[in-house]
Amino acid sequence: MSMATRTPTARRGTSRTARRTACAAALLLAVTALPTAAAAAPATTSHIEGQLPSGATYLMDVPADWNGTVLLFSHGYVEAGRANGAQDAPDDATKALLLEKGYALIGSSYASTGWAVTDAVPDQMATLSAFTDRFGAARRTLAWGRSYGGLVTTAIAERHADRIDGSLSLCGLVHGGVANWNNTLDPAFAVKTLLAPDKDVPLTGLPDQATAVAAANTLASAVDSAQSTAAGRARIALAAALHNIPVWNQPTQTRPAATDWDAQQANQYPAVKGLLQIAAFTRRQEAEVRAGGNMSWNTGVDYAKLLGQSSVRKEVTELYKKAGLSLRADLATLNRAPRVSADPSAVAWMSRTSSFTGKLTKPQLSVHTTGDALVPVQTESALRRAVTAAGSSALLRQAYVDNAGHCTFSPAEQLAALHTLEDRVTTGTWHATDPKSLNTKAAAADPTTPARYVSYRPTPYLRPYDLAHPADRR
């Protein structure tokens, strides 16, 4: 049985929600966040908080003049053990604009934190059912989510298409779980092999969080030491290239010139450290516990070939030249180093729960910033690969925002994406998905925040894995 309370004015409930949303936002995958004003819901909005049988909490904000569309929002990654409040919108400013337009907003906390897809998907579906029970069937249901919530949203799109009319992923892990952990392994492997070869640092099979934190700190310290030499900086750039870390990846950074290799590497340096400290160890350890073992591998991987496909390979070659260091020799060292093998049962779990078939039956729009270091824009190439192989490409559209950082979208850009998806659902055809049209929609939706859609084609994802390409399974 669900338990809920209703506050007609929403003033007291909205302030509690704003505090909870602000806390949870700091725990998402994003390492940056847009400043937002507090949500100002219309006085007639019904604000509802409840609990699902799983223990997850949920939020519902429903305007009195509800337009018939419900937006099911899936939030991003929350660190294991941290506060995990329900969210029904990506940020307060966007939430206020959507409520003003009459949209009903709903979302759950998920029953657990960490790599929680097995809880998140059923909890989101249960939240949608609770909404229907209380308010009746929506005229239209759109699933959307940011960051890890993009993975949850894509899982909903593939597994519960009968419950939704379309989906929107924002800066999402649309490459799926196996691909994510494989690609996260590569820069850590390069740092250990080239910058800390004498350190006994486990990259996988982490027994507990203490081991994971110690490993992350050891390699982060090695990166700090390497940054003081030309050779070290070149090797850090190589590690960054294996994850496609962009050379402009935080809004606070200066965007470097196309041939300013030193400035480019200086921007990548903190991102490499952040990847080690955020995802490569502590989050991996939590995911390994869920999977029952190590779900990633680099057996059979040719690192020279991976570098050749990287979006920043030119920077790496130039920095190696400047340092008088042999790139060929370092790549040979990587290719000779002892490899990491996966636990087949863990791969099977991650594949079954967190990888995608690419089979869409309802339209999906996927949007990414071009300067994302944590979930690189190349994940969109992996999604396109799966959807094309599954014969669903007509249902997918992808768009790109020219900004640095993870999930650094403006409210205007997010509303433009939602309106574009709505148009597709209404007409049965994609209309005005080009950057100029998206920016026009963004400016109309919220002229006070940026509109930065651009034409962009990401390079290939370096470690693709999906259920549409079974030959990739190892």
mmCIF file of C-alpha atoms in Angstrom, residues 138-467:
data_model
loop_
_atom_site.group_PDB
_atom_site.id
_atom_site.type_symbol
_atom_site.label_atom_id
_atom_site.label_comp_id
_atom_site.label_asym_id
_atom_site.label_seq_id
_atom_site.Cartn_x
_atom_site.Cartn_y
_atom_site.Cartn_z
ATOM 1 C CA ALA A 138 -2.629 10.533 -18.652
ATOM 2 C CA ARG A 139 -3.275 11.607 -22.208
ATOM 3 C CA ARG A 140 0.464 11.243 -22.782
ATOM 4 C CA THR A 141 3.337 9.808 -20.743
ATOM 5 C CA LEU A 142 6.937 10.727 -21.444
ATOM 6 C CA ALA A 143 9.866 9.128 -19.615
ATOM 7 C CA TRP A 144 12.949 11.276 -19.181
ATOM 8 C CA GLY A 145 16.118 11.243 -17.104
ATOM 9 C CA ARG A 146 19.593 12.686 -16.672
ATOM 10 C CA SER A 147 22.957 10.939 -16.319
ATOM 11 C CA TYR A 148 22.425 7.504 -14.746
ATOM 12 C CA GLY A 149 18.740 8.346 -15.071
ATOM 13 C CA GLY A 150 19.284 8.297 -18.834
ATOM 14 C CA LEU A 151 20.231 4.628 -18.506
ATOM 15 C CA VAL A 152 17.101 4.017 -16.420
ATOM 16 C CA THR A 153 14.992 5.890 -18.979
ATOM 17 C CA THR A 154 16.436 3.882 -21.883
ATOM 18 C CA ALA A 155 15.759 0.667 -19.976
ATOM 19 C CA ILE A 156 12.144 1.791 -19.527
ATOM 20 C CA ALA A 157 11.940 2.608 -23.245
ATOM 21 C CA GLU A 158 13.055 -0.906 -24.167
ATOM 22 C CA ARG A 159 11.242 -2.916 -21.490
ATOM 23 C CA HIS A 160 8.074 -0.948 -20.783
ATOM 24 C CA ALA A 161 7.266 0.783 -24.058
ATOM 25 C CA ASP A 162 3.599 -0.072 -23.540
ATOM 26 C CA ARG A 163 3.524 2.297 -20.553
ATOM 27 C CA ILE A 164 5.011 5.369 -22.262
ATOM 28 C CA ASP A 165 4.637 7.360 -25.472
ATOM 29 C CA GLY A 166 8.258 8.449 -25.838
ATOM 30 C CA SER A 167 11.532 8.954 -23.977
ATOM 31 C CA LEU A 168 14.210 11.602 -23.528
ATOM 32 C CA SER A 169 17.722 10.890 -22.277
ATOM 33 C CA LEU A 170 19.850 13.832 -21.135
ATOM 34 C CA CYS A 171 23.620 13.183 -20.814
ATOM 35 C CA GLY A 172 22.674 9.548 -20.294
ATOM 36 C CA LEU A 173 24.651 6.339 -19.960
ATOM 37 C CA VAL A 174 22.992 5.183 -23.153
ATOM 38 C CA HIS A 175 25.947 2.927 -23.969
ATOM 39 C CA GLY A 176 24.839 0.547 -21.217
ATOM 40 C CA GLY A 177 26.538 -1.020 -18.236
ATOM 41 C CA VAL A 178 29.074 -3.393 -19.764
ATOM 42 C CA ALA A 179 30.382 -0.748 -22.156
ATOM 43 C CA ASN A 180 30.569 1.785 -19.321
ATOM 44 C CA TRP A 181 32.681 -0.399 -17.039
ATOM 45 C CA ASN A 182 34.959 -1.555 -19.854
ATOM 46 C CA ASN A 183 35.690 2.019 -20.871
ATOM 47 C CA THR A 184 36.185 3.049 -17.244
ATOM 48 C CA LEU A 185 38.781 0.295 -16.867
ATOM 49 C CA ASP A 186 41.013 1.546 -19.709
ATOM 50 C CA PRO A 187 42.272 4.881 -18.285
ATOM 51 C CA ALA A 188 42.850 3.277 -14.873
ATOM 52 C CA PHE A 189 44.804 0.477 -16.563
ATOM 53 C CA ALA A 190 46.926 3.030 -18.436
ATOM 54 C CA VAL A 191 47.647 5.078 -15.296
ATOM 55 C CA LYS A 192 48.656 2.014 -13.300
ATOM 56 C CA THR A 193 50.805 0.539 -16.083
ATOM 57 C CA LEU A 194 52.596 3.725 -17.135
ATOM 58 C CA LEU A 195 52.607 5.896 -14.006
ATOM 59 C CA ALA A 196 52.524 3.424 -11.103
ATOM 60 C CA PRO A 197 54.006 0.162 -12.421
ATOM 61 C CA ASP A 198 55.481 -0.789 -9.035
ATOM 62 C CA LYS A 199 52.273 -0.234 -7.067
ATOM 63 C CA ASP A 200 50.126 -3.204 -6.119
ATOM 64 C CA VAL A 201 46.809 -1.643 -7.068
ATOM 65 C CA PRO A 202 43.820 -3.885 -7.839
ATOM 66 C CA LEU A 203 41.781 -2.517 -10.734
ATOM 67 C CA THR A 204 38.881 -4.956 -10.329
ATOM 68 C CA GLY A 205 37.732 -7.559 -7.831
ATOM 69 C CA LEU A 206 37.608 -4.912 -5.118
ATOM 70 C CA PRO A 207 36.522 -6.621 -1.868
ATOM 71 C CA ASP A 208 35.332 -3.514 -0.015
ATOM 72 C CA GLN A 209 35.129 0.257 -0.127
ATOM 73 C CA ALA A 210 38.292 0.717 1.918
ATOM 74 C CA THR A 211 40.280 -1.163 -0.731
ATOM 75 C CA ALA A 212 38.622 0.855 -3.482
ATOM 76 C CA VAL A 213 39.395 4.193 -1.818
ATOM 77 C CA ALA A 214 43.023 3.204 -1.205
ATOM 78 C CA ALA A 215 43.459 2.159 -4.844
ATOM 79 C CA ALA A 216 41.892 5.387 -6.103
ATOM 80 C CA ASN A 217 44.113 7.504 -3.861
ATOM 81 C CA THR A 218 47.268 5.666 -4.929
ATOM 82 C CA LEU A 219 46.638 6.232 -8.628
ATOM 83 C CA ALA A 220 45.423 9.804 -8.112
ATOM 84 C CA SER A 221 48.687 10.520 -6.301
ATOM 85 C CA ALA A 222 50.620 9.032 -9.218
ATOM 86 C CA VAL A 223 48.747 11.356 -11.585
ATOM 87 C CA ASP A 224 49.601 14.353 -9.396
ATOM 88 C CA SER A 225 53.296 13.456 -9.469
ATOM 89 C CA ALA A 226 53.261 12.865 -13.230
ATOM 90 C CA GLN A 227 51.722 16.253 -13.934
ATOM 91 C CA SER A 228 54.995 17.934 -12.961
ATOM 92 C CA THR A 229 56.944 16.496 -15.941
ATOM 93 C CA ALA A 230 56.477 16.626 -19.701
ATOM 94 C CA ALA A 231 56.605 12.838 -19.953
ATOM 95 C CA GLY A 232 54.065 12.483 -17.177
ATOM 96 C CA ARG A 233 51.712 14.962 -18.798
ATOM 97 C CA ALA A 234 51.907 13.093 -22.092
ATOM 98 C CA ARG A 235 50.999 9.838 -20.348
ATOM 99 C CA ILE A 236 48.089 11.471 -18.529
ATOM 100 C CA ALA A 237 46.848 12.681 -21.913
ATOM 101 C CA LEU A 238 47.079 9.114 -23.215
ATOM 102 C CA ALA A 239 44.977 7.854 -20.306
ATOM 103 C CA ALA A 240 42.465 10.631 -20.983
ATOM 104 C CA ALA A 241 42.310 9.705 -24.657
ATOM 105 C CA LEU A 242 41.332 6.131 -23.816
ATOM 106 C CA HIS A 243 38.192 7.517 -22.174
ATOM 107 C CA ASN A 244 37.632 10.280 -24.763
ATOM 108 C CA ILE A 245 37.949 12.939 -22.059
ATOM 109 C CA PRO A 246 37.443 16.231 -23.891
ATOM 110 C CA VAL A 247 39.925 19.079 -23.697
ATOM 111 C CA TRP A 248 37.225 21.454 -22.466
ATOM 112 C CA ASN A 249 35.198 19.635 -19.819
ATOM 113 C CA GLN A 250 34.163 22.160 -17.142
ATOM 114 C CA PRO A 251 32.315 25.456 -17.673
ATOM 115 C CA THR A 252 34.883 27.170 -15.433
ATOM 116 C CA GLN A 253 37.730 26.230 -17.776
ATOM 117 C CA THR A 254 39.006 28.381 -20.596
ATOM 118 C CA ARG A 255 38.278 26.721 -23.914
ATOM 119 C CA PRO A 256 41.733 25.991 -25.344
ATOM 120 C CA ALA A 257 42.821 26.733 -28.877
ATOM 121 C CA ALA A 258 42.856 23.864 -31.354
ATOM 122 C CA THR A 259 46.636 23.473 -31.180
ATOM 123 C CA ASP A 260 47.285 24.547 -27.589
ATOM 124 C CA TRP A 261 48.234 21.048 -26.466
ATOM 125 C CA ASP A 262 49.460 22.132 -23.051
ATOM 126 C CA ALA A 263 46.222 23.928 -22.192
ATOM 127 C CA GLN A 264 44.227 20.974 -23.445
ATOM 128 C CA GLN A 265 46.126 18.575 -21.222
ATOM 129 C CA ALA A 266 45.857 20.916 -18.243
ATOM 130 C CA ASN A 267 42.077 20.731 -18.596
ATOM 131 C CA GLN A 268 42.121 16.938 -18.825
ATOM 132 C CA TYR A 269 44.356 16.440 -15.793
ATOM 133 C CA PRO A 270 41.692 17.074 -13.092
ATOM 134 C CA ALA A 271 39.173 15.040 -15.097
ATOM 135 C CA VAL A 272 41.478 12.001 -15.092
ATOM 136 C CA LYS A 273 41.874 12.333 -11.324
ATOM 137 C CA GLY A 274 38.139 12.756 -10.941
ATOM 138 C CA LEU A 275 37.425 9.654 -12.978
ATOM 139 C CA LEU A 276 39.742 7.628 -10.737
ATOM 140 C CA GLN A 277 38.227 9.029 -7.568
ATOM 141 C CA ILE A 278 34.570 8.958 -8.632
ATOM 142 C CA ALA A 279 33.886 5.994 -10.886
ATOM 143 C CA ALA A 280 36.886 3.752 -11.461
ATOM 144 C CA PHE A 281 37.074 2.322 -7.948
ATOM 145 C CA THR A 282 34.419 3.251 -5.370
ATOM 146 C CA ARG A 283 31.487 3.069 -7.774
ATOM 147 C CA ARG A 284 32.982 0.023 -9.459
ATOM 148 C CA GLN A 285 33.199 -1.785 -6.132
ATOM 149 C CA GLU A 286 29.504 -1.177 -5.447
ATOM 150 C CA ALA A 287 28.573 -2.362 -8.940
ATOM 151 C CA GLU A 288 30.755 -5.460 -8.576
ATOM 152 C CA VAL A 289 28.872 -6.413 -5.411
ATOM 153 C CA ARG A 290 25.584 -6.209 -7.315
ATOM 154 C CA ALA A 291 26.970 -8.112 -10.308
ATOM 155 C CA GLY A 292 28.597 -10.781 -8.148
ATOM 156 C CA GLY A 293 32.071 -10.204 -9.558
ATOM 157 C CA ASN A 294 34.089 -8.254 -12.099
ATOM 158 C CA MET A 295 32.002 -7.314 -15.138
ATOM 159 C CA SER A 296 34.737 -5.799 -17.331
ATOM 160 C CA TRP A 297 37.833 -6.900 -19.216
ATOM 161 C CA ASN A 298 40.612 -5.730 -21.499
ATOM 162 C CA THR A 299 41.668 -9.108 -22.851
ATOM 163 C CA GLY A 300 42.101 -8.824 -26.599
ATOM 164 C CA VAL A 301 42.126 -5.013 -26.546
ATOM 165 C CA ASP A 302 44.664 -3.275 -28.805
ATOM 166 C CA TYR A 303 45.418 0.062 -27.157
ATOM 167 C CA ALA A 304 47.155 1.425 -30.231
ATOM 168 C CA LYS A 305 43.941 0.849 -32.171
ATOM 169 C CA LEU A 306 41.846 2.480 -29.450
ATOM 170 C CA LEU A 307 44.051 5.560 -29.453
ATOM 171 C CA GLY A 308 43.739 5.736 -33.232
ATOM 172 C CA GLN A 309 39.956 6.100 -32.835
ATOM 173 C CA SER A 310 40.091 8.593 -29.974
ATOM 174 C CA SER A 311 38.758 12.110 -30.384
ATOM 175 C CA VAL A 312 41.964 13.562 -28.855
ATOM 176 C CA ARG A 313 44.635 11.370 -30.459
ATOM 177 C CA LYS A 314 46.365 14.363 -32.117
ATOM 178 C CA GLU A 315 46.910 16.024 -28.737
ATOM 179 C CA VAL A 316 48.520 12.826 -27.423
ATOM 180 C CA THR A 317 50.912 12.462 -30.348
ATOM 181 C CA GLU A 318 51.973 16.106 -30.086
ATOM 182 C CA LEU A 319 52.602 15.936 -26.333
ATOM 183 C CA TYR A 320 54.668 12.757 -26.749
ATOM 184 C CA LYS A 321 56.759 14.505 -29.399
ATOM 185 C CA LYS A 322 57.263 17.514 -27.174
ATOM 186 C CA ALA A 323 58.357 15.284 -24.278
ATOM 187 C CA GLY A 324 60.776 13.312 -26.450
ATOM 188 C CA LEU A 325 58.931 10.167 -25.416
ATOM 189 C CA SER A 326 58.116 7.181 -27.608
ATOM 190 C CA LEU A 327 54.361 6.755 -27.958
ATOM 191 C CA ARG A 328 54.935 3.495 -29.805
ATOM 192 C CA ALA A 329 56.910 2.122 -26.859
ATOM 193 C CA ASP A 330 54.240 3.112 -24.313
ATOM 194 C CA LEU A 331 51.486 1.560 -26.401
ATOM 195 C CA ALA A 332 53.562 -1.597 -26.656
ATOM 196 C CA THR A 333 53.948 -1.566 -22.873
ATOM 197 C CA LEU A 334 50.183 -1.341 -22.483
ATOM 198 C CA ASN A 335 49.621 -4.152 -24.931
ATOM 199 C CA ARG A 336 52.176 -6.400 -23.161
ATOM 200 C CA ALA A 337 50.932 -5.716 -19.640
ATOM 201 C CA PRO A 338 48.994 -8.474 -17.823
ATOM 202 C CA ARG A 339 45.349 -8.191 -18.746
ATOM 203 C CA VAL A 340 42.143 -8.137 -16.745
ATOM 204 C CA SER A 341 39.650 -10.936 -17.350
ATOM 205 C CA ALA A 342 35.954 -10.699 -16.541
ATOM 206 C CA ASP A 343 33.811 -12.984 -14.446
ATOM 207 C CA PRO A 344 31.342 -14.429 -17.021
ATOM 208 C CA SER A 345 28.469 -14.517 -14.543
ATOM 209 C CA ALA A 346 29.041 -10.846 -13.642
ATOM 210 C CA VAL A 347 29.125 -9.891 -17.323
ATOM 211 C CA ALA A 348 25.890 -11.802 -17.821
ATOM 212 C CA TRP A 349 24.227 -9.936 -14.938
ATOM 213 C CA MET A 350 25.392 -6.527 -16.148
ATOM 214 C CA SER A 351 24.400 -7.390 -19.713
ATOM 215 C CA ARG A 352 20.951 -8.628 -18.701
ATOM 216 C CA THR A 353 20.138 -5.722 -16.392
ATOM 217 C CA SER A 354 22.034 -2.764 -17.817
ATOM 218 C CA SER A 355 22.821 -3.243 -21.518
ATOM 219 C CA PHE A 356 20.547 -2.486 -24.439
ATOM 220 C CA THR A 357 19.126 -4.256 -27.457
ATOM 221 C CA GLY A 358 18.592 -1.054 -29.433
ATOM 222 C CA LYS A 359 15.019 -2.145 -30.161
ATOM 223 C CA LEU A 360 12.754 0.895 -29.896
ATOM 224 C CA THR A 361 9.015 0.864 -30.475
ATOM 225 C CA LYS A 362 8.419 4.440 -29.309
ATOM 226 C CA PRO A 363 10.400 7.563 -30.248
ATOM 227 C CA GLN A 364 13.492 8.466 -28.247
ATOM 228 C CA LEU A 365 15.477 11.719 -28.225
ATOM 229 C CA SER A 366 18.953 11.619 -26.711
ATOM 230 C CA VAL A 367 20.791 14.864 -25.920
ATOM 231 C CA HIS A 368 24.397 15.322 -24.791
ATOM 232 C CA THR A 369 26.819 18.137 -24.074
ATOM 233 C CA THR A 370 29.920 18.013 -26.253
ATOM 234 C CA GLY A 371 32.338 18.568 -23.344
ATOM 235 C CA ASP A 372 31.328 15.774 -20.963
ATOM 236 C CA ALA A 373 34.271 14.062 -19.228
ATOM 237 C CA LEU A 374 32.319 11.704 -17.003
ATOM 238 C CA VAL A 375 29.897 10.276 -19.586
ATOM 239 C CA PRO A 376 31.620 11.198 -22.855
ATOM 240 C CA VAL A 377 29.534 12.329 -25.806
ATOM 241 C CA GLN A 378 30.756 9.240 -27.694
ATOM 242 C CA THR A 379 28.199 7.199 -25.739
ATOM 243 C CA GLU A 380 25.766 8.548 -28.326
ATOM 244 C CA SER A 381 27.722 6.682 -31.010
ATOM 245 C CA ALA A 382 27.246 3.479 -29.037
ATOM 246 C CA LEU A 383 23.495 4.079 -28.807
ATOM 247 C CA ARG A 384 23.250 4.809 -32.509
ATOM 248 C CA ARG A 385 25.163 1.605 -33.272
ATOM 249 C CA ALA A 386 22.730 -0.541 -31.279
ATOM 250 C CA VAL A 387 19.585 1.153 -32.556
ATOM 251 C CA THR A 388 20.751 0.916 -36.169
ATOM 252 C CA ALA A 389 21.576 -2.780 -35.812
ATOM 253 C CA ALA A 390 18.137 -3.390 -34.318
ATOM 254 C CA GLY A 391 16.405 -1.631 -37.227
ATOM 255 C CA SER A 392 14.983 1.151 -35.029
ATOM 256 C CA SER A 393 16.951 4.138 -36.310
ATOM 257 C CA ALA A 394 13.857 5.966 -37.571
ATOM 258 C CA LEU A 395 12.651 6.262 -33.974
ATOM 259 C CA LEU A 396 15.880 7.786 -32.637
ATOM 260 C CA ARG A 397 17.089 11.345 -32.858
ATOM 261 C CA GLN A 398 20.191 12.762 -31.178
ATOM 262 C CA ALA A 399 21.094 16.377 -30.462
ATOM 263 C CA TYR A 400 24.142 18.110 -29.038
ATOM 264 C CA VAL A 401 24.657 21.142 -26.814
ATOM 265 C CA ASP A 402 27.935 23.040 -27.109
ATOM 266 C CA ASN A 403 28.899 23.265 -23.462
ATOM 267 C CA ALA A 404 31.478 21.793 -21.115
ATOM 268 C CA GLY A 405 30.585 19.595 -18.181
ATOM 269 C CA HIS A 406 28.266 16.743 -17.357
ATOM 270 C CA CYS A 407 24.549 17.539 -17.636
ATOM 271 C CA THR A 408 25.185 21.291 -17.885
ATOM 272 C CA PHE A 409 22.001 22.004 -19.817
ATOM 273 C CA SER A 410 20.015 25.164 -19.406
ATOM 274 C CA PRO A 411 16.280 25.035 -18.636
ATOM 275 C CA ALA A 412 15.662 26.383 -22.135
ATOM 276 C CA GLU A 413 17.616 23.554 -23.746
ATOM 277 C CA GLN A 414 15.805 20.905 -21.710
ATOM 278 C CA LEU A 415 12.377 22.310 -22.553
ATOM 279 C CA ALA A 416 13.276 22.467 -26.237
ATOM 280 C CA ALA A 417 14.169 18.772 -26.130
ATOM 281 C CA LEU A 418 10.893 17.881 -24.418
ATOM 282 C CA HIS A 419 8.854 19.899 -26.900
ATOM 283 C CA THR A 420 10.654 18.215 -29.803
ATOM 284 C CA LEU A 421 9.806 14.797 -28.416
ATOM 285 C CA GLU A 422 6.204 15.884 -27.871
ATOM 286 C CA ASP A 423 5.963 17.021 -31.492
ATOM 287 C CA ARG A 424 7.171 13.599 -32.624
ATOM 288 C CA VAL A 425 4.580 11.835 -30.475
ATOM 289 C CA THR A 426 1.794 14.123 -31.699
ATOM 290 C CA THR A 427 2.555 14.029 -35.432
ATOM 291 C CA GLY A 428 4.222 10.645 -35.832
ATOM 292 C CA THR A 429 7.156 12.331 -37.602
ATOM 293 C CA TRP A 430 10.323 14.038 -36.390
ATOM 294 C CA HIS A 431 10.140 17.770 -37.097
ATOM 295 C CA ALA A 432 12.666 20.578 -36.588
ATOM 296 C CA THR A 433 15.412 18.555 -34.919
ATOM 297 C CA ASP A 434 18.202 20.646 -36.461
ATOM 298 C CA PRO A 435 20.210 22.940 -34.145
ATOM 299 C CA LYS A 436 18.661 26.174 -35.431
ATOM 300 C CA SER A 437 15.142 24.913 -34.804
ATOM 301 C CA LEU A 438 16.059 23.562 -31.383
ATOM 302 C CA ASN A 439 17.590 26.888 -30.405
ATOM 303 C CA THR A 440 14.463 28.697 -31.604
ATOM 304 C CA LYS A 441 12.329 26.425 -29.419
ATOM 305 C CA ALA A 442 14.675 26.941 -26.496
ATOM 306 C CA ALA A 443 14.544 30.720 -26.774
ATOM 307 C CA ALA A 444 10.749 30.604 -26.931
ATOM 308 C CA ALA A 445 10.516 28.311 -23.891
ATOM 309 C CA ASP A 446 12.857 30.366 -21.711
ATOM 310 C CA PRO A 447 14.577 33.422 -23.174
ATOM 311 C CA THR A 448 16.517 33.992 -19.935
ATOM 312 C CA THR A 449 18.836 30.979 -20.248
ATOM 313 C CA PRO A 450 21.211 29.836 -23.020
ATOM 314 C CA ALA A 451 20.325 28.006 -26.227
ATOM 315 C CA ARG A 452 23.479 26.261 -27.518
ATOM 316 C CA TYR A 453 22.463 23.400 -29.789
ATOM 317 C CA VAL A 454 25.044 22.771 -32.519
ATOM 318 C CA SER A 455 25.700 20.426 -35.408
ATOM 319 C CA TYR A 456 27.980 17.713 -34.093
ATOM 320 C CA ARG A 457 28.978 14.172 -34.901
ATOM 321 C CA PRO A 458 30.780 12.268 -32.145
ATOM 322 C CA THR A 459 33.670 9.941 -32.888
ATOM 323 C CA PRO A 460 33.150 6.213 -32.196
ATOM 324 C CA TYR A 461 32.711 4.935 -28.673
ATOM 325 C CA LEU A 462 35.924 3.093 -27.910
ATOM 326 C CA ARG A 463 34.515 0.063 -26.084
ATOM 327 C CA PRO A 464 31.006 -0.595 -27.474
ATOM 328 C CA TYR A 465 28.906 -3.440 -26.135
ATOM 329 C CA ASP A 466 25.215 -4.033 -26.700
ATOM 330 C CA LEU A 467 22.773 -6.870 -27.112
#
